[in-house]
XYZ file of C-alpha atoms in Angstrom:
643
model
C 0.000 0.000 0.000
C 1.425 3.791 -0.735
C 1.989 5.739 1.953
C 3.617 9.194 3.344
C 5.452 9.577 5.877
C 4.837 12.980 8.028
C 8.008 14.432 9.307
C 5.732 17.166 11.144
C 6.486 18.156 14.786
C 3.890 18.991 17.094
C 3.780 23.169 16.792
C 1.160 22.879 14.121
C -0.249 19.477 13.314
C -2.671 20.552 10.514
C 0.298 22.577 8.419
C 2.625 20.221 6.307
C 4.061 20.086 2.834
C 3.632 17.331 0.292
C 6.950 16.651 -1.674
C 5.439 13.625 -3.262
C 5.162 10.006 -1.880
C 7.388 6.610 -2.205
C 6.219 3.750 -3.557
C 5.631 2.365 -7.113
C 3.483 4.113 -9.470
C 1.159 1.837 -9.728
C 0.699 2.427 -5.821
C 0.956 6.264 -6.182
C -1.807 5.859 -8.708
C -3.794 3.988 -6.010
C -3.489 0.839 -7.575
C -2.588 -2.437 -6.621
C 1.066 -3.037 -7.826
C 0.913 -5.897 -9.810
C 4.147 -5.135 -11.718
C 2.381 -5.083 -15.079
C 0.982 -2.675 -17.176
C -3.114 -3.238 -18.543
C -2.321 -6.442 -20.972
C 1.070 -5.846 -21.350
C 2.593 -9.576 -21.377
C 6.036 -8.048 -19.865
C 6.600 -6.157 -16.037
C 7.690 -3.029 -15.912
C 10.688 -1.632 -14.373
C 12.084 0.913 -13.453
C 13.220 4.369 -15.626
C 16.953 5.177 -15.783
C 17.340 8.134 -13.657
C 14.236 8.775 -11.785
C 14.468 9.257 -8.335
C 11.333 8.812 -5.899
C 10.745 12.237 -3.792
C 12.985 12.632 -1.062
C 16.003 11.341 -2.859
C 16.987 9.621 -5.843
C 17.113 5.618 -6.122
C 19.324 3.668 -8.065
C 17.937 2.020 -11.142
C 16.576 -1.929 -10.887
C 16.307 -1.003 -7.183
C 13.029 -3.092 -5.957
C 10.952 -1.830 -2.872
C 12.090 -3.841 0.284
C 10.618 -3.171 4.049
C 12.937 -2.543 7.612
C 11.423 -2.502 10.706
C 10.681 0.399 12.189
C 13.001 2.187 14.674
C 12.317 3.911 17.837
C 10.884 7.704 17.031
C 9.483 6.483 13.613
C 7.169 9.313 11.943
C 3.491 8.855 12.323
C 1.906 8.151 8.874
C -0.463 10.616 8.044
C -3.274 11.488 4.679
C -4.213 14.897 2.889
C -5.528 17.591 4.975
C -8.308 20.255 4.556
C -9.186 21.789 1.390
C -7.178 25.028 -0.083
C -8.888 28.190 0.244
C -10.383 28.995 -2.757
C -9.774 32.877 -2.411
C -6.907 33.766 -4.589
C -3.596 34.951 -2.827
C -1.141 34.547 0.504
C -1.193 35.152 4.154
C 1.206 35.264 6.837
C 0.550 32.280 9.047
C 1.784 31.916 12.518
C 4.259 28.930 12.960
C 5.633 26.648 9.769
C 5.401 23.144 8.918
C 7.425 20.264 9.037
C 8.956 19.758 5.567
C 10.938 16.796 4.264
C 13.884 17.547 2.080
C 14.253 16.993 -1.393
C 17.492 15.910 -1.226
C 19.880 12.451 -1.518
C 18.672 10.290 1.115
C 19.135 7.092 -0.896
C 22.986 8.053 -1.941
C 23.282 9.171 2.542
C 21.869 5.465 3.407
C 23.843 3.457 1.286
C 27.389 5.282 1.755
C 27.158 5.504 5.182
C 26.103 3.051 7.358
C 24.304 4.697 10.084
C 23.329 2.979 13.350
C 19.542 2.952 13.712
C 19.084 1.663 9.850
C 17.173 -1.306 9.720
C 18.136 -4.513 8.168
C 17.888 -5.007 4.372
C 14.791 -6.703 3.838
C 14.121 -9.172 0.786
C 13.836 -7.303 -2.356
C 10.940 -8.062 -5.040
C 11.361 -9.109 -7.907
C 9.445 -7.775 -11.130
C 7.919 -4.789 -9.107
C 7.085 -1.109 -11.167
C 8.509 1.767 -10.112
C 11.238 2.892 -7.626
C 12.893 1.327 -4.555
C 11.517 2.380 -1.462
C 11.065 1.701 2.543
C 8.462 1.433 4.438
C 7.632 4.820 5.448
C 7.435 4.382 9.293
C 11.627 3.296 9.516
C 13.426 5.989 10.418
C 17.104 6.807 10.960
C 18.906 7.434 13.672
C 19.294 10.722 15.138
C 22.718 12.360 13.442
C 23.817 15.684 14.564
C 23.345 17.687 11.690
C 25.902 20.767 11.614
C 25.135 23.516 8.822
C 27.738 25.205 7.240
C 28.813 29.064 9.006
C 26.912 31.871 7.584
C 28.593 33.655 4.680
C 29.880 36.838 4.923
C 26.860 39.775 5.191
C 24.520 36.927 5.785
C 23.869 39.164 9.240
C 20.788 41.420 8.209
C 18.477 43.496 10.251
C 14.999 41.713 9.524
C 12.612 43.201 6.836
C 8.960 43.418 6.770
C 7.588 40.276 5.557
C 5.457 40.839 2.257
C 2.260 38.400 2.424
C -1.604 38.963 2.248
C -3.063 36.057 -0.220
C -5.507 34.315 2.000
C -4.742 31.233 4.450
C -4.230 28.045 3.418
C -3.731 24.640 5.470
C -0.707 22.682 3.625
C 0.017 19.147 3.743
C 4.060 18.220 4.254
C 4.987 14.873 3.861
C 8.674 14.033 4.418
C 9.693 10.650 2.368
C 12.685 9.391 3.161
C 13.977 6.657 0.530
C 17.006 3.923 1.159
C 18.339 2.047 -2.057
C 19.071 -0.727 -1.146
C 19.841 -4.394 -3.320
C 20.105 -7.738 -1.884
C 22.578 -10.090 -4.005
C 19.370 -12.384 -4.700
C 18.223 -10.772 -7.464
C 21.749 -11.136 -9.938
C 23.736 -7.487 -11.240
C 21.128 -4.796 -11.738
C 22.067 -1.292 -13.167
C 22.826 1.235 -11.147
C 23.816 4.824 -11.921
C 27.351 6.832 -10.823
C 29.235 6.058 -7.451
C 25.875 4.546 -5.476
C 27.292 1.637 -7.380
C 29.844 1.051 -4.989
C 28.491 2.432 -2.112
C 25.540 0.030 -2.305
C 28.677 -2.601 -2.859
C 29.851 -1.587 -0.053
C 26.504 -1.994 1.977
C 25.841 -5.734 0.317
C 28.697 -7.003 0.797
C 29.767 -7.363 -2.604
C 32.914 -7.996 -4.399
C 34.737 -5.448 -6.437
C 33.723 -5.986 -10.081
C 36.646 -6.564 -12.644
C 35.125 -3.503 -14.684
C 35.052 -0.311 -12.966
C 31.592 1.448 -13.249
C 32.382 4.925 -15.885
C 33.582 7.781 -13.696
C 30.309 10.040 -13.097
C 29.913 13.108 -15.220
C 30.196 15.531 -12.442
C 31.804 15.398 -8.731
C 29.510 13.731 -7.188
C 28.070 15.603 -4.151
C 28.609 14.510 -0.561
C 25.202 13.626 0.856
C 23.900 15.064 3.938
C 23.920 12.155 6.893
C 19.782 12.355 7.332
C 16.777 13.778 5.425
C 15.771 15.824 7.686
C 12.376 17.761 8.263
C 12.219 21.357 8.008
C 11.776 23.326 11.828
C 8.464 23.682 12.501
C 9.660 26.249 14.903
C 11.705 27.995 13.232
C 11.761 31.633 11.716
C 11.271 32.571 8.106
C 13.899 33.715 6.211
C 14.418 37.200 6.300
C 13.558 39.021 3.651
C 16.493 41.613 4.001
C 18.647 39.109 3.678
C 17.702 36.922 1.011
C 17.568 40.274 -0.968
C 20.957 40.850 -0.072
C 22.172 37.345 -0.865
C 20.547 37.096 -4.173
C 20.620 40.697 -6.240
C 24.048 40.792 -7.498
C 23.446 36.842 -8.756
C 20.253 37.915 -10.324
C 21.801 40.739 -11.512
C 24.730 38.735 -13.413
C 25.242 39.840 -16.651
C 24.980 35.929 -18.012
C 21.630 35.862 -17.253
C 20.726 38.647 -19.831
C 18.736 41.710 -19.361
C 15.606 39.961 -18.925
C 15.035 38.069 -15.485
C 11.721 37.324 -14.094
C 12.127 35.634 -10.599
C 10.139 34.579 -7.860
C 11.157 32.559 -4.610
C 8.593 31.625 -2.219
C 8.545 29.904 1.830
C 6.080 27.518 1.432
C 5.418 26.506 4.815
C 4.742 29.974 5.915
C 3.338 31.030 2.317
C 5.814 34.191 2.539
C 7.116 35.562 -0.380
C 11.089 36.173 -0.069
C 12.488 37.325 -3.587
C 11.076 38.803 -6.610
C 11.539 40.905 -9.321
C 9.040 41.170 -12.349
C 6.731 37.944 -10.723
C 3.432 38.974 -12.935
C 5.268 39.744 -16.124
C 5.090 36.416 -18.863
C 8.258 35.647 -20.394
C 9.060 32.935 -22.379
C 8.888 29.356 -20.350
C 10.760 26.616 -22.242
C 10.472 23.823 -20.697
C 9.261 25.197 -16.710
C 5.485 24.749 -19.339
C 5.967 21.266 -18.813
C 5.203 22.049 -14.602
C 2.054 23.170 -15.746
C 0.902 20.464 -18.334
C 1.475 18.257 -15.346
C -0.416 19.791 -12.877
C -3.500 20.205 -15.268
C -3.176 16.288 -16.596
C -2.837 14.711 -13.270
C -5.678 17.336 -11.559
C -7.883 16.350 -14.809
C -7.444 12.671 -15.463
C -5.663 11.304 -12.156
C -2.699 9.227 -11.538
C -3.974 5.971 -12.318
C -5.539 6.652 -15.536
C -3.798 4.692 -18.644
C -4.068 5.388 -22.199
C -4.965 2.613 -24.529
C -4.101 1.738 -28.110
C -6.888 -0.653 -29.632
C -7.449 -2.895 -32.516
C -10.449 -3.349 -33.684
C -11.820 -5.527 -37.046
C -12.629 -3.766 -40.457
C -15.560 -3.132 -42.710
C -14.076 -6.845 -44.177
C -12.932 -9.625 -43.130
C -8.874 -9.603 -42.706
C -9.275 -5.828 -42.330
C -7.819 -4.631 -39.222
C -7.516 -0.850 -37.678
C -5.052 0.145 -35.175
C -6.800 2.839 -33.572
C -4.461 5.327 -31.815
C -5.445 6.324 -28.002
C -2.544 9.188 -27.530
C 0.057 6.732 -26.158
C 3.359 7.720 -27.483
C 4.717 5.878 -24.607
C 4.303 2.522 -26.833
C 7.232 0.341 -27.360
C 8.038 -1.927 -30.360
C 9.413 -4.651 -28.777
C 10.259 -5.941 -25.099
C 14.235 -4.261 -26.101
C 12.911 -1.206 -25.914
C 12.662 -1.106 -22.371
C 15.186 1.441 -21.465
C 13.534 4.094 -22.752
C 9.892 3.853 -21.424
C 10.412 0.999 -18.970
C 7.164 -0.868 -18.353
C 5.125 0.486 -21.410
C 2.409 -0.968 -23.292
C 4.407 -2.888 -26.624
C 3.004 -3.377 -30.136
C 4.601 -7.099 -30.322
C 1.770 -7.623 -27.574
C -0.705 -6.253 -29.051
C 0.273 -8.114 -32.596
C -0.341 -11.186 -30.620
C -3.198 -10.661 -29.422
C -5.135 -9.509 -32.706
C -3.297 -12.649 -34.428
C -4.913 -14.541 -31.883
C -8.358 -13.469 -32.027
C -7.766 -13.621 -36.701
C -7.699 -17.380 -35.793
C -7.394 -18.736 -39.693
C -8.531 -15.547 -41.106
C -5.635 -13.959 -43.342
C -4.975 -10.523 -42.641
C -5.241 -8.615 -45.732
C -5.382 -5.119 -45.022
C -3.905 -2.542 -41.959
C -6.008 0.756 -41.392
C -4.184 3.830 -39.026
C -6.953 5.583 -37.247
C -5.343 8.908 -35.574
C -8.781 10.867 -35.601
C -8.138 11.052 -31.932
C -6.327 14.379 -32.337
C -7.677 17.236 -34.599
C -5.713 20.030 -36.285
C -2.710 21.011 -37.016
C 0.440 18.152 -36.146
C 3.162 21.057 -35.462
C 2.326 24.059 -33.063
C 2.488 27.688 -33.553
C 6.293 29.037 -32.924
C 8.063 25.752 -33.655
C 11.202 26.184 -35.854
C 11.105 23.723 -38.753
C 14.074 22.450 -37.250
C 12.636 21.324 -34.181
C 10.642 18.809 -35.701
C 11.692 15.146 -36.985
C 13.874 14.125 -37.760
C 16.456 16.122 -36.365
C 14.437 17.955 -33.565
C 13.623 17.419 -30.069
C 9.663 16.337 -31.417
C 8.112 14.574 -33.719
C 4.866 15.298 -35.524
C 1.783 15.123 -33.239
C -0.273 12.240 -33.505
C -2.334 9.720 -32.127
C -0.539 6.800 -32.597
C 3.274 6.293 -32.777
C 6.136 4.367 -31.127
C 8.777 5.293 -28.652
C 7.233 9.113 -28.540
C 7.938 8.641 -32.533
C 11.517 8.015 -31.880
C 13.429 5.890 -35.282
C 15.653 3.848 -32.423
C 14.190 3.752 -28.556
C 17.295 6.688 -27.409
C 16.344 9.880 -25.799
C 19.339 12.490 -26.505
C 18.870 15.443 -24.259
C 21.097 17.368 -26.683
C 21.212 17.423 -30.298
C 17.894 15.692 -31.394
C 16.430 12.358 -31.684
C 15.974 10.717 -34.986
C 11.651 10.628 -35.665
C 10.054 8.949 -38.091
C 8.189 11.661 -40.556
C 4.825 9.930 -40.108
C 4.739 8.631 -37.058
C 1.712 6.899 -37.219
C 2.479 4.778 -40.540
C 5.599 4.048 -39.550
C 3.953 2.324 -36.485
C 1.295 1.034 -38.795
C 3.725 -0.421 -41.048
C 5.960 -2.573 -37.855
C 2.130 -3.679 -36.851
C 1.493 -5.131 -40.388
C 5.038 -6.977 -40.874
C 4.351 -8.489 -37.318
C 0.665 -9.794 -38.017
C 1.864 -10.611 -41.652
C -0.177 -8.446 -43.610
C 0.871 -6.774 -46.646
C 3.219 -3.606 -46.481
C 1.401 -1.772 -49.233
C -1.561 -2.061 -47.596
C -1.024 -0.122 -44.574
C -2.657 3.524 -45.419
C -5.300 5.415 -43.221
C -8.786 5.147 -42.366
C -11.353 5.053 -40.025
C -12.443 2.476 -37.485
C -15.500 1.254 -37.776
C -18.225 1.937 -35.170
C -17.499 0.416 -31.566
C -18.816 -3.219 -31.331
C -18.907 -6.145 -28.759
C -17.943 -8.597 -27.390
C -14.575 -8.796 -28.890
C -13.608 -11.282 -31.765
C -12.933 -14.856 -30.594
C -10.970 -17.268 -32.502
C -12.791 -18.542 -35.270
C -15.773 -16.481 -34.356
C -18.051 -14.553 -37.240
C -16.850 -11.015 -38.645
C -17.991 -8.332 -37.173
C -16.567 -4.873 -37.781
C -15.579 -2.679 -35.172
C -15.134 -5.494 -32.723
C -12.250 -5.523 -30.800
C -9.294 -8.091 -31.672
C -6.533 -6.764 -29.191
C -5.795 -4.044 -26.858
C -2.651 -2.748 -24.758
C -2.423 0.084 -21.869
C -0.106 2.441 -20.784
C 1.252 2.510 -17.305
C -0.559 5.133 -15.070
C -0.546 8.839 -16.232
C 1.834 9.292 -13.254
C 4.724 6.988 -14.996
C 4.423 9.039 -18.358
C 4.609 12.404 -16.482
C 7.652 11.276 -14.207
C 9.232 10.527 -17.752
C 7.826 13.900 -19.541
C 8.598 15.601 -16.772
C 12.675 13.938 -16.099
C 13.535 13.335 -19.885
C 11.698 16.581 -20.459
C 10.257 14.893 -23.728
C 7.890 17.279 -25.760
C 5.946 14.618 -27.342
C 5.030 13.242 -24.473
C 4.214 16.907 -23.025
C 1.999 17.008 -26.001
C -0.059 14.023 -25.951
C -0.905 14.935 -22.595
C -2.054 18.545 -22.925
C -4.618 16.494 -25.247
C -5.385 14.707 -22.174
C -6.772 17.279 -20.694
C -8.780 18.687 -23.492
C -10.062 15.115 -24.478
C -11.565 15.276 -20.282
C -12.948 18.639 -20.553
C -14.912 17.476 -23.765
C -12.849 19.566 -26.302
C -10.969 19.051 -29.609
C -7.383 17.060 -28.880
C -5.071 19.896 -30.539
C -2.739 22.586 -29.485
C -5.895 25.176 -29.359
C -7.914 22.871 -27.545
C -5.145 21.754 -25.298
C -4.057 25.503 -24.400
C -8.096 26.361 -23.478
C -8.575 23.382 -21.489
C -5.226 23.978 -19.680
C -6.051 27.198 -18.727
C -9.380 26.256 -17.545
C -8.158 23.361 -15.449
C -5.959 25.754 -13.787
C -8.041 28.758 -12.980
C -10.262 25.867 -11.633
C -7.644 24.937 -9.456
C -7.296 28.446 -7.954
C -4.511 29.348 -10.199
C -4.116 32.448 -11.957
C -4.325 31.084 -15.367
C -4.705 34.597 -17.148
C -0.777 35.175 -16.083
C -0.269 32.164 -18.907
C -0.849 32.440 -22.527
C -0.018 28.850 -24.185
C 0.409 27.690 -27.506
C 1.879 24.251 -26.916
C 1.849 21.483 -23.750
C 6.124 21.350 -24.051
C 7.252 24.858 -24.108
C 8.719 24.485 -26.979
C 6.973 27.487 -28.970
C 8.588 30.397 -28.986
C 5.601 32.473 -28.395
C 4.397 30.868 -25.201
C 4.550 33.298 -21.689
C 4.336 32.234 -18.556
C 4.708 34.311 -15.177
C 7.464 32.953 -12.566
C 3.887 33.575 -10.284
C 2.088 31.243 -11.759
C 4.489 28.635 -11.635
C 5.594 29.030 -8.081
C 2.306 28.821 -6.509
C 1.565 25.511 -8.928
C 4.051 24.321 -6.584
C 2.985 25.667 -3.974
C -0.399 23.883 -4.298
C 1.256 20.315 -5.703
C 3.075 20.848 -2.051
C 0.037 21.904 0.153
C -2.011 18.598 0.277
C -5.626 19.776 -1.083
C -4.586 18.138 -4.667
C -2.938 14.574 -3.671
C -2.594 13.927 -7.483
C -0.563 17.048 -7.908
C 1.968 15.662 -5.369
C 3.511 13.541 -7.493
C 4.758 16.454 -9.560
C 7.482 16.393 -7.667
C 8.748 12.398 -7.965
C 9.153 13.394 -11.566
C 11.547 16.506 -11.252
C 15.011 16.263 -12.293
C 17.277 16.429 -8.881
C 20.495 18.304 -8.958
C 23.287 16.241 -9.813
C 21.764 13.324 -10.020
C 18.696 12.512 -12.667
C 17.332 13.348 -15.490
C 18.075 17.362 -17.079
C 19.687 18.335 -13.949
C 22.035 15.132 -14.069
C 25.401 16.867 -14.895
C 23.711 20.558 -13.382
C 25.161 22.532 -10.529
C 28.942 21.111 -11.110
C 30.351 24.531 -11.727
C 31.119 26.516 -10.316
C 32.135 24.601 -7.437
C 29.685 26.948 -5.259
C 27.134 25.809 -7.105
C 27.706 21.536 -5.682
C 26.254 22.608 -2.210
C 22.778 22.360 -4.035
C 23.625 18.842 -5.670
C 20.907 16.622 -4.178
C 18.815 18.982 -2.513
C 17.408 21.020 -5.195
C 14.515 19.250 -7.657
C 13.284 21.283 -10.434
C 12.585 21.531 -13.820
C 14.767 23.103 -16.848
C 14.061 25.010 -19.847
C 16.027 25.850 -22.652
C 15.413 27.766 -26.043
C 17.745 29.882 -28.005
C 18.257 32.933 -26.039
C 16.184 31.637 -22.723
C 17.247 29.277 -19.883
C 14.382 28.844 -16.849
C 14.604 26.893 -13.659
C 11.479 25.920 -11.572
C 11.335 23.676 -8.884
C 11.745 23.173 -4.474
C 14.659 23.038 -2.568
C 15.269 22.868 0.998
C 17.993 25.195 2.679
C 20.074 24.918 5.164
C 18.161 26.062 7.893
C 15.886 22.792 6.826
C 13.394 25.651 5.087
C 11.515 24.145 1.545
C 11.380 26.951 -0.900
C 9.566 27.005 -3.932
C 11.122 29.776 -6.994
C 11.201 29.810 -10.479
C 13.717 31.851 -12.235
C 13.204 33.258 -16.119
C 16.131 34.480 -17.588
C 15.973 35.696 -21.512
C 18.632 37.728 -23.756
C 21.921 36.196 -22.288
C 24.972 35.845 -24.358
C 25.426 32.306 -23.534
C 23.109 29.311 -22.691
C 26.156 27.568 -20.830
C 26.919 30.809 -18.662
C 23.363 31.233 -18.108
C 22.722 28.093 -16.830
C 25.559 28.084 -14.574
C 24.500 31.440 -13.218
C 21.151 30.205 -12.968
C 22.070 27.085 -10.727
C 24.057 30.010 -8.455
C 20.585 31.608 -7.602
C 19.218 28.629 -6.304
C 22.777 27.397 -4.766
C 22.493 30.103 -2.858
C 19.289 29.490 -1.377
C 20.725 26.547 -0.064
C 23.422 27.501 1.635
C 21.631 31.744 2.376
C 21.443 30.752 6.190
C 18.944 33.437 5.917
């Protein structure tokens, strides 16, 4: 069963902060975790990268359970609705807050008393490893670093007045761990030894690759945020932060906004209501509308369904571009529905019927297959995206390899090109795959043998739940993926699946989530137009409701952001300068990069055990490298302000 762990102390038990929940996500979906996906013959596992919130988890990890020790935190649910009056309030006391930070790469390289014995791990589970939530560590003295020089300001007058909310903080704290039962399994940078190390393991003959960046040294506990401590001074964050905002890399453009979310107090900002272009930091918001819309455990479903004659057979697309081609393809989208599977399945239910002809139904999504402010050389297949439609493998991708720089190979038509693998594997003819329509819905589905009937239903695979696809959306950053499920959200609010209707029904979903949605004018789900502005508002107090507990679906937001240093865009982030490592582990947010703009939007937790939420919006500067660098010194700094 999925659970959160409350780290809360006792000053204010209704006031915490979701950062997301362990667990698989089939059990963050609410679903029991059967480790496979709808029909899909093969169980998934887990994504390279990902990391579960509260720290990141090595890859193949499996859950496995420790008893609890003495002092254990008390598992707790949501709490009370968020106000629906729009703005902020000051709020006496602050909540508990667990970290985002490295608690998996802490447990595993050092050994701390109090850890409880490595239980059996499972094999063939989804998701990430993960503890039972009620073991807890033992107490380590935690010593933060001194304060930097002219970190000693007189305190400022704290700027607030948007209406109370209660917020729900839940603390996860995650162990990778591996028990030698299960053979070698993958795992990523130096946790490889350390987790030797724990196991018992012998050295391997082949060294694991050096990591990209240092690695950074882990704090010894996740630790929850002081419930009674004091928010950070306004005075001095100001002080800490202008001259990094004010670095010439960033450009002459910079939109920022940094936000105590426990206390709902606003501590930096400069331009917060003005759009600017979002990149990627869109991608926050196509989440939060998808999962608020459709939920966590919904799954998308690509059918099959029998022709107008017999040996006719339509693959209908259902706007899963998380479909594999073959069980290898696993690395990319691990766990997703495959076409092999579904192959199977319609050969099955053709019995002796020959199949003669393939029909490609994509008249899920309407309009347009490329978006307003693309470059042509975004799209396939060079680009970061392929054309927009219904059906298609591997997010459209030629081999099953996502390249955060420098483009991934698509195939121009998506959709035939999928057609065209279906009919070779159900031995139909090539030249006969073309599109067309399915014919009107009927049932039951074909049996063996059974009469002809069009429209009934020969096969059918599903996706793993909408939370798997927007961990990977949201840690690959992949635009097609962004894409399919702004659709999503128009499909549930009865509109037309295209850009249009995806922007309208995003909008709506988010003004009816208390949102300011008029500080957001969209003309894609990725980010990826040029003409798309978003305010560094709008995105901060998205994350500010995905972290207060009134939206549990919106909580898992944050098991799909990209930690520092260690998954996913922010892999080889916050290396240099060496400043900039203090934040490695501890900050999870997501990038965005265009020609001319670099973004950053996420949570962090500072030193003073503090989780801030910010997004920062730079545009104009000289060069993207510099800019990100300068960028990842903002929020470095927030770590280690002592403010």
């Amino acid at each position: 069963m999925d659970r959160t762990v409350s780290l809360q102390r006792p000053v204010d038990p209704d006031r915490t902060i979701n950062l997301g929940s362990a667990g698989t996500a089939a059990q963050r979906a609410g679903q029991p975790d059967t480790g496979t996906a709808g029909t899909n013959a093969a169980g998934p596992s887990p994504a390279k990268g990902s990391a579960p919130a509260g720290g990141p988890v090595a890859k193949g990890a499996a859950p496995v359970s420790a008893p609890p020790s003495k002092g254990s935190a008390q598992v707790t649910g949501p709490t009370t609705a968020r106000a629906a009056a729009p703005g902020r309030a000051a709020v006496a006391g602050s909540a508990a807050a667990g970290g985002a930070g490295s608690a998996a790469k802490a447990a595993a390289k050092a050994a701390v008393p109090g850890v409880g014995p490595v239980g059996a791990v499972e094999a063939g589970r989804y998701g990430r490893a993960s503890v039972a939530p009620s073991t807890a560590r033992a107490s380590v003295p935690l010593a933060p670093p001194p304060a930097a020089p002219g970190d000693e300001v007189a305190p400022a007058e704290v700027k607030t007045g948007r209406g109370s909310r209660t917020k729900l903080v839940v603390g996860v704290l995650v162990l990778a761990v591996l028990a030698a039962a299960v053979g070698i399994v993958v795992r990523p940078g130096p946790v490889d030894g350390w987790l030797d190390a724990l196991t018992g393991e012998p050295a391997r003959t082949t060294p694991a690759p050096a990591p990209t960046t240092p690695e950074p040294t882990p704090t010894p506990v996740l630790v929850a945020a002081e419930a009674d401590g004091s928010v950070p001074d306004v005075a001095a964050v100001k002080v800490a932060l202008d001259p990094l905002v004010n670095a010439k890399a960033l450009g002459p453009t910079v939109h920022i906004q940094v936000l105590d979310v426990a206390s709902d107090t606003i501590l930096y900002e400069r331009n917060p209501t003005k759009a600017t272009t979002p990149a990627s930091t869109t991608k926050v918001l196509t989440a939060a509308s998808v999962l608020a819309a459709r939920g966590a455990a919904y799954r998308l479903e690509t059918r099959v369904v029998a022709g107008s004659a017999p040996g006719e057979v339509v693959i209908v697309g259902g706007g899963d571009a998380t479909l594999a081609v073959f069980e290898d393809d696993k690395d990319l989208f691990p766990g997703a529905a495959r076409l092999d599977d579904l192959a199977a399945q319609v050969k099955k239910a053709l019995g002796g019927v020959k199949p003669t002809r393939v029909l490609v139904d994509t008249t899920l999504f309407e309009g347009p297959e490329t978006a307003p402010g693309w470059d042509t050389w975004d799209v396939s297949p060079g680009g970061q995206v392929a054309r927009i439609q219904s059906l298609m493998t591997n997010a459209g991708r030629i081999e099953p390899v996502h390249n955060e720089f420098g483009g991934d190979p698509r195939f121009a038509d998506p959709a035939l090109s999928a057609g065209k693998l279906f009919a070779k594997m159900i031995a139909a003819p090539q030249g006969s795959v073309k599109r067309g329509t399915a014919p009107a819905d009927a049932s039951p589905p074909v049996e063996a043998g059974g009469t002809w009937t069009p429209g009934a239903e020969l096969g059918r695979v599903q996706s793993p739940p909408l939370v798997q696809v927007v961990d990977w959306m949201l840690q690959q950053s992949d635009n097609v993926l962004a894409e399919v499920l702004g659709r999503q959200v128009a499909l549930a609010a009865g509109k037309e699946a295209s850009f249009a209707g995806a922007a309208e029904a995003m909008a709506e979903k988010l003004a009816e989530l208390g949102l300011p949605a008029d500080q957001a004018k969209l003309y894609d789900a990725s980010g990826l137009s040029n003409r798309n502005g978003i305010t560094p508002e709008l995105l901060v107090e998205t994350l500010e409701l995905a972290a207060e507990g009134s939206q549990p679906a919106l909580g898992n937001i944050f098991n799909g952001l990209p930690v520092a240093g260690w998954s996913g865009t922010l892999e080889t982030r916050f290396a240099t300068p060496s400043d900039n490592a203090t934040a490695q582990g501890v900050v999870r947010a997501k990038t965005g990069s265009l020609s001319g703009v670099n973004t950053l939007a996420g949570v962090l937790v500072t030193r003073d055990r503090r989780v801030l939420a910010f997004a920062i919006m730079a545009k104009g500067g000289p060069d993207a490298t510099a800019a990100r660098a300068a960028i990842d010194r903002v929020a470095a700094r927030l770590v280690d302000c002592g403010c």
